[in-house]
Amino acid sequence: VHETCAIADRAGNIWIGSENEGLACYTPAANQWKNYNSRDGLGDDTIYALCCDRQGRIWAGHLNHGVSVFNGRAWKNYPNFGPSAGPLGMRVFAIAQHPINNEIWVATEAGITRYSEKQKTWTHLTRADGLPENQVRGIAFDRLGNAYLAMATEGVLIGHPADGFAKWEQVKGPEIMPEKATGDGLPGNLCNCVTVDRLDNVYLGTTRGLAVSSDHGKTWKFFRGKNWQDLVNGQRPDAPEPFPSDDAGLLNEDWITCIEPDDIGSVWIGFREKGYQRLDPTKLS
């Protein structure tokens, strides 16, 4: 089974999404597993994103059937078409709940969809609303309610609740790969994930390493993987000699797939090929 995502719900149960095998829920108190698939009401059996909202409902994002929501008794699917349409896109990359207004935000290949429980409405953000592209790979919020969107090819976007997220600040990195292991700004614009820790540090995972901001996205610093020199040499085919440097990378590799802060202050980073790594944020300076 290829697991893709996992969360703990408000009761302490563990939910694990997978490719083609649906969703599994482990209840520690009873030491029991329960499996859910499309026969139980899921839109399809591939899950790429999970979220537990403040009501305790489980939101599951699919490969090509939008989102499914579990209220503790049954699943209801919200595809991107028909009378029960929800998200604008079919492929869901991330789901998160806003810390202030409690809206559920869903990142898809067609833009962002926001669900308001108070109004029972779905609204959408796309290129028509100011996004530089429609494919959003990650969503995170800080304690002030600012939103951070990891874009597939356009860096990171920052929005603010004060203007109702009407305007988005874009931060981009260089098109050419930086020829160093650390530096200011973003290392590149192909982003896979974003998260915020309990101190409001923002972590952006890219295909060229990690970008971190400690001032709500105003400034950034990047940290690359141990394979960064090989990647630089690979993009310099005319160089007569390999690119020399004694500056070793901090990360296991450049390509980051997921990031998750824990409750004791560490940050866990997952990679495409090199497993995972635990970092101490105080050493990212």
GROMACS .gro file of C-alpha atoms in nm:
model
  285
    1VAL     CA    1   0.000   0.000   0.000
    2HIS     CA    2   0.130   0.345  -0.092
    3GLU     CA    3   0.034   0.580   0.193
    4THR     CA    4  -0.003   0.944   0.092
    5CYS     CA    5  -0.117   1.141   0.399
    6ALA     CA    6  -0.210   1.105   0.765
    7ILE     CA    7  -0.378   1.305   1.043
    8ALA     CA    8  -0.498   1.262   1.400
    9ASP     CA    9  -0.858   1.361   1.466
   10ARG     CA   10  -0.991   1.539   1.776
   11ALA     CA   11  -1.051   1.207   1.952
   12GLY     CA   12  -0.697   1.083   1.890
   13ASN     CA   13  -0.784   0.842   1.609
   14ILE     CA   14  -0.528   0.814   1.328
   15TRP     CA   15  -0.645   0.845   0.965
   16ILE     CA   16  -0.421   0.731   0.680
   17GLY     CA   17  -0.486   0.794   0.312
   18SER     CA   18  -0.349   0.581   0.031
   19GLU     CA   19  -0.335   0.538  -0.343
   20ASN     CA   20  -0.603   0.296  -0.470
   21GLU     CA   21  -0.674   0.148  -0.123
   22GLY     CA   22  -0.897   0.417   0.027
   23LEU     CA   23  -0.874   0.538   0.384
   24ALA     CA   24  -0.782   0.358   0.707
   25CYS     CA   25  -0.873   0.470   1.060
   26TYR     CA   26  -0.695   0.340   1.370
   27THR     CA   27  -0.862   0.375   1.712
   28PRO     CA   28  -0.590   0.340   1.979
   29ALA     CA   29  -0.834   0.294   2.270
   30ALA     CA   30  -0.982  -0.017   2.106
   31ASN     CA   31  -0.669  -0.116   1.913
   32GLN     CA   32  -0.886  -0.148   1.602
   33TRP     CA   33  -0.859  -0.056   1.235
   34LYS     CA   34  -1.149   0.035   1.009
   35ASN     CA   35  -1.117   0.081   0.633
   36TYR     CA   36  -1.325   0.303   0.404
   37ASN     CA   37  -1.343   0.300   0.025
   38SER     CA   38  -1.569   0.413  -0.259
   39ARG     CA   39  -1.830   0.154  -0.161
   40ASP     CA   40  -1.867   0.341   0.168
   41GLY     CA   41  -1.924   0.677  -0.001
   42LEU     CA   42  -1.575   0.803  -0.083
   43GLY     CA   43  -1.550   0.968  -0.423
   44ASP     CA   44  -1.265   0.737  -0.524
   45ASP     CA   45  -1.008   0.515  -0.353
   46THR     CA   46  -0.708   0.746  -0.387
   47ILE     CA   47  -0.665   1.002  -0.107
   48TYR     CA   48  -0.406   1.279  -0.131
   49ALA     CA   49  -0.512   1.518   0.148
   50LEU     CA   50  -0.679   1.495   0.488
   51CYS     CA   51  -0.814   1.748   0.737
   52CYS     CA   52  -1.010   1.723   1.062
   53ASP     CA   53  -1.223   2.034   1.116
   54ARG     CA   54  -1.329   2.186   1.447
   55GLN     CA   55  -1.654   1.992   1.437
   56GLY     CA   56  -1.455   1.670   1.419
   57ARG     CA   57  -1.549   1.594   1.060
   58ILE     CA   58  -1.291   1.430   0.835
   59TRP     CA   59  -1.225   1.585   0.495
   60ALA     CA   60  -1.057   1.361   0.236
   61GLY     CA   61  -0.921   1.498  -0.092
   62HIS     CA   62  -0.924   1.271  -0.397
   63LEU     CA   63  -0.737   1.203  -0.719
   64ASN     CA   64  -1.030   1.292  -0.944
   65HIS     CA   65  -1.348   1.321  -0.736
   66GLY     CA   66  -1.305   1.637  -0.529
   67VAL     CA   67  -1.357   1.591  -0.154
   68SER     CA   68  -1.549   1.351   0.068
   69VAL     CA   69  -1.663   1.449   0.419
   70PHE     CA   70  -1.729   1.211   0.711
   71ASN     CA   71  -1.958   1.329   0.990
   72GLY     CA   72  -1.900   1.029   1.213
   73ARG     CA   73  -2.184   0.830   1.060
   74ALA     CA   74  -2.157   0.850   0.682
   75TRP     CA   75  -1.949   0.991   0.397
   76LYS     CA   76  -2.074   1.248   0.148
   77ASN     CA   77  -1.883   1.321  -0.171
   78TYR     CA   78  -1.853   1.667  -0.326
   79PRO     CA   79  -1.714   1.641  -0.682
   80ASN     CA   80  -1.651   1.938  -0.910
   81PHE     CA   81  -1.979   1.902  -1.102
   82GLY     CA   82  -2.347   1.829  -1.051
   83PRO     CA   83  -2.594   1.932  -0.781
   84SER     CA   84  -2.355   1.850  -0.493
   85ALA     CA   85  -2.053   2.020  -0.652
   86GLY     CA   86  -1.788   2.144  -0.411
   87PRO     CA   87  -1.425   2.211  -0.512
   88LEU     CA   88  -1.355   2.367  -0.847
   89GLY     CA   89  -1.105   2.097  -0.942
   90MET     CA   90  -1.102   1.718  -0.930
   91ARG     CA   91  -0.745   1.660  -0.805
   92VAL     CA   92  -0.699   1.776  -0.445
   93PHE     CA   93  -0.349   1.858  -0.321
   94ALA     CA   94  -0.419   2.001   0.026
   95ILE     CA   95  -0.699   2.084   0.270
   96ALA     CA   96  -0.675   2.323   0.567
   97GLN     CA   97  -0.909   2.508   0.802
   98HIS     CA   98  -0.873   2.881   0.859
   99PRO     CA   99  -0.792   2.951   1.227
  100ILE     CA  100  -1.024   3.253   1.259
  101ASN     CA  101  -1.328   3.220   1.032
  102ASN     CA  102  -1.318   2.836   1.027
  103GLU     CA  103  -1.352   2.816   0.648
  104ILE     CA  104  -1.223   2.499   0.485
  105TRP     CA  105  -0.977   2.572   0.203
  106VAL     CA  106  -0.917   2.311  -0.066
  107ALA     CA  107  -0.619   2.333  -0.304
  108THR     CA  108  -0.677   2.178  -0.647
  109GLU     CA  109  -0.542   2.178  -1.002
  110ALA     CA  110  -0.805   2.440  -1.091
  111GLY     CA  111  -0.754   2.685  -0.803
  112ILE     CA  112  -0.862   2.728  -0.441
  113THR     CA  113  -1.211   2.649  -0.312
  114ARG     CA  114  -1.331   2.788   0.024
  115TYR     CA  115  -1.624   2.631   0.210
  116SER     CA  116  -1.811   2.846   0.462
  117GLU     CA  117  -1.999   2.644   0.722
  118LYS     CA  118  -2.183   2.956   0.835
  119GLN     CA  119  -2.314   3.039   0.488
  120LYS     CA  120  -2.312   2.682   0.352
  121THR     CA  121  -2.143   2.808   0.035
  122TRP     CA  122  -1.846   2.718  -0.183
  123THR     CA  123  -1.644   3.004  -0.333
  124HIS     CA  124  -1.342   2.985  -0.564
  125LEU     CA  125  -1.012   3.162  -0.624
  126THR     CA  126  -0.849   3.125  -0.965
  127ARG     CA  127  -0.636   3.321  -1.211
  128ALA     CA  128  -0.945   3.535  -1.273
  129ASP     CA  129  -0.921   3.644  -0.908
  130GLY     CA  130  -0.552   3.731  -0.921
  131LEU     CA  131  -0.371   3.400  -0.880
  132PRO     CA  132  -0.071   3.370  -1.118
  133GLU     CA  133  -0.172   3.010  -1.198
  134ASN     CA  134  -0.448   2.772  -1.099
  135GLN     CA  135  -0.254   2.473  -0.963
  136VAL     CA  136  -0.202   2.512  -0.587
  137ARG     CA  137   0.002   2.243  -0.410
  138GLY     CA  138  -0.024   2.353  -0.047
  139ILE     CA  139  -0.212   2.575   0.201
  140ALA     CA  140  -0.109   2.701   0.545
  141PHE     CA  141  -0.228   2.969   0.786
  142ASP     CA  142  -0.049   3.153   1.065
  143ARG     CA  143  -0.209   3.262   1.393
  144LEU     CA  144  -0.304   3.601   1.244
  145GLY     CA  145  -0.507   3.427   0.974
  146ASN     CA  146  -0.266   3.510   0.691
  147ALA     CA  147  -0.275   3.249   0.414
  148TYR     CA  148   0.026   3.097   0.239
  149LEU     CA  149  -0.025   2.915  -0.091
  150ALA     CA  150   0.247   2.690  -0.237
  151MET     CA  151   0.212   2.726  -0.614
  152ALA     CA  152   0.311   2.454  -0.858
  153THR     CA  153   0.538   2.681  -1.066
  154GLU     CA  154   0.494   3.035  -0.930
  155GLY     CA  155   0.655   3.042  -0.586
  156VAL     CA  156   0.447   3.130  -0.281
  157LEU     CA  157   0.146   3.360  -0.247
  158ILE     CA  158   0.056   3.546   0.072
  159GLY     CA  159  -0.296   3.673   0.144
  160HIS     CA  160  -0.444   3.863   0.437
  161PRO     CA  161  -0.784   3.844   0.607
  162ALA     CA  162  -0.799   4.224   0.642
  163ASP     CA  163  -0.893   4.260   0.274
  164GLY     CA  164  -1.081   3.930   0.252
  165PHE     CA  165  -0.791   3.778   0.053
  166ALA     CA  166  -0.871   4.007  -0.237
  167LYS     CA  167  -0.502   4.072  -0.311
  168TRP     CA  168  -0.211   3.829  -0.313
  169GLU     CA  169   0.157   3.905  -0.261
  170GLN     CA  170   0.379   3.682  -0.472
  171VAL     CA  171   0.731   3.580  -0.371
  172LYS     CA  172   0.939   3.410  -0.641
  173GLY     CA  173   1.286   3.267  -0.658
  174PRO     CA  174   1.536   3.267  -0.945
  175GLU     CA  175   1.470   3.074  -1.263
  176ILE     CA  176   1.829   2.948  -1.263
  177MET     CA  177   1.929   2.719  -0.975
  178PRO     CA  178   2.130   2.900  -0.704
  179GLU     CA  179   2.496   2.794  -0.703
  180LYS     CA  180   2.517   2.779  -0.323
  181ALA     CA  181   2.373   2.575  -0.038
  182THR     CA  182   2.208   2.861   0.154
  183GLY     CA  183   2.101   3.213   0.075
  184ASP     CA  184   1.829   3.476   0.090
  185GLY     CA  185   1.493   3.438  -0.084
  186LEU     CA  186   1.346   3.125  -0.238
  187PRO     CA  187   1.568   2.866  -0.410
  188GLY     CA  188   1.314   2.817  -0.691
  189ASN     CA  189   0.950   2.846  -0.789
  190LEU     CA  190   0.834   2.481  -0.811
  191CYS     CA  191   0.666   2.426  -0.476
  192ASN     CA  192   0.522   2.108  -0.326
  193CYS     CA  193   0.405   2.203   0.024
  194VAL     CA  194   0.387   2.475   0.289
  195THR     CA  195   0.329   2.473   0.664
  196VAL     CA  196   0.346   2.705   0.967
  197ASP     CA  197   0.477   2.604   1.310
  198ARG     CA  198   0.353   2.716   1.653
  199LEU     CA  199   0.585   3.020   1.647
  200ASP     CA  200   0.450   3.132   1.307
  201ASN     CA  201   0.763   3.033   1.117
  202VAL     CA  202   0.663   2.950   0.759
  203TYR     CA  203   0.826   2.653   0.582
  204LEU     CA  204   0.801   2.617   0.204
  205GLY     CA  205   0.906   2.288   0.043
  206THR     CA  206   1.035   2.312  -0.313
  207THR     CA  207   1.218   2.098  -0.566
  208ARG     CA  208   1.535   2.293  -0.479
  209GLY     CA  209   1.523   2.276  -0.102
  210LEU     CA  210   1.355   2.451   0.192
  211ALA     CA  211   1.262   2.818   0.228
  212VAL     CA  212   1.189   2.960   0.574
  213SER     CA  213   1.035   3.290   0.683
  214SER     CA  214   1.013   3.412   1.043
  215ASP     CA  215   0.839   3.743   0.964
  216HIS     CA  216   0.512   3.638   0.799
  217GLY     CA  217   0.662   3.608   0.453
  218LYS     CA  218   0.837   3.944   0.431
  219THR     CA  219   1.183   3.786   0.402
  220TRP     CA  220   1.298   3.431   0.332
  221LYS     CA  221   1.613   3.222   0.365
  222PHE     CA  222   1.673   2.896   0.179
  223PHE     CA  223   1.855   2.572   0.266
  224ARG     CA  224   1.941   2.308   0.009
  225GLY     CA  225   2.018   1.937   0.008
  226LYS     CA  226   2.345   1.750   0.004
  227ASN     CA  227   2.296   1.683  -0.369
  228TRP     CA  228   2.285   2.051  -0.464
  229GLN     CA  229   2.632   2.055  -0.622
  230ASP     CA  230   2.549   1.760  -0.848
  231LEU     CA  231   2.230   1.938  -0.957
  232VAL     CA  232   2.419   2.260  -1.031
  233ASN     CA  233   2.676   2.069  -1.236
  234GLY     CA  234   2.391   1.905  -1.424
  235GLN     CA  235   2.255   2.241  -1.538
  236ARG     CA  236   2.604   2.364  -1.645
  237PRO     CA  237   2.686   2.126  -1.932
  238ASP     CA  238   2.947   2.363  -2.076
  239ALA     CA  239   3.149   2.392  -1.754
  240PRO     CA  240   3.500   2.251  -1.814
  241GLU     CA  241   3.529   2.138  -1.451
  242PRO     CA  242   3.273   2.031  -1.191
  243PHE     CA  243   3.138   2.318  -0.985
  244PRO     CA  244   3.364   2.332  -0.674
  245SER     CA  245   3.239   2.408  -0.325
  246ASP     CA  246   3.301   2.296   0.032
  247ASP     CA  247   2.957   2.421   0.138
  248ALA     CA  248   2.764   2.105   0.224
  249GLY     CA  249   2.387   2.108   0.208
  250LEU     CA  250   2.181   2.089   0.525
  251LEU     CA  251   1.904   1.859   0.396
  252ASN     CA  252   1.909   1.496   0.288
  253GLU     CA  253   1.826   1.609  -0.067
  254ASP     CA  254   1.676   1.906  -0.254
  255TRP     CA  255   1.335   1.765  -0.349
  256ILE     CA  256   1.093   1.810  -0.057
  257THR     CA  257   0.754   1.638  -0.066
  258CYS     CA  258   0.608   1.720   0.278
  259ILE     CA  259   0.679   1.917   0.598
  260GLU     CA  260   0.520   1.881   0.942
  261PRO     CA  261   0.607   2.059   1.270
  262ASP     CA  262   0.565   1.853   1.587
  263ASP     CA  263   0.451   1.955   1.937
  264ILE     CA  264   0.801   1.983   2.084
  265GLY     CA  265   0.938   2.235   1.834
  266SER     CA  266   1.103   2.013   1.573
  267VAL     CA  267   1.020   2.016   1.202
  268TRP     CA  268   0.997   1.689   1.008
  269ILE     CA  269   1.075   1.695   0.635
  270GLY     CA  270   0.999   1.421   0.383
  271PHE     CA  271   1.192   1.380   0.057
  272ARG     CA  272   1.129   1.225  -0.282
  273GLU     CA  273   1.410   0.966  -0.250
  274LYS     CA  274   1.602   1.020   0.077
  275GLY     CA  275   1.346   0.933   0.343
  276TYR     CA  276   1.278   1.191   0.611
  277GLN     CA  277   1.471   1.424   0.840
  278ARG     CA  278   1.408   1.603   1.170
  279LEU     CA  279   1.534   1.961   1.194
  280ASP     CA  280   1.576   2.199   1.485
  281PRO     CA  281   1.435   2.535   1.364
  282THR     CA  282   1.668   2.727   1.598
  283LYS     CA  283   1.960   2.610   1.385
  284LEU     CA  284   1.813   2.751   1.063
  285SER     CA  285   2.002   3.079   1.067
   0.00000   0.00000   0.00000
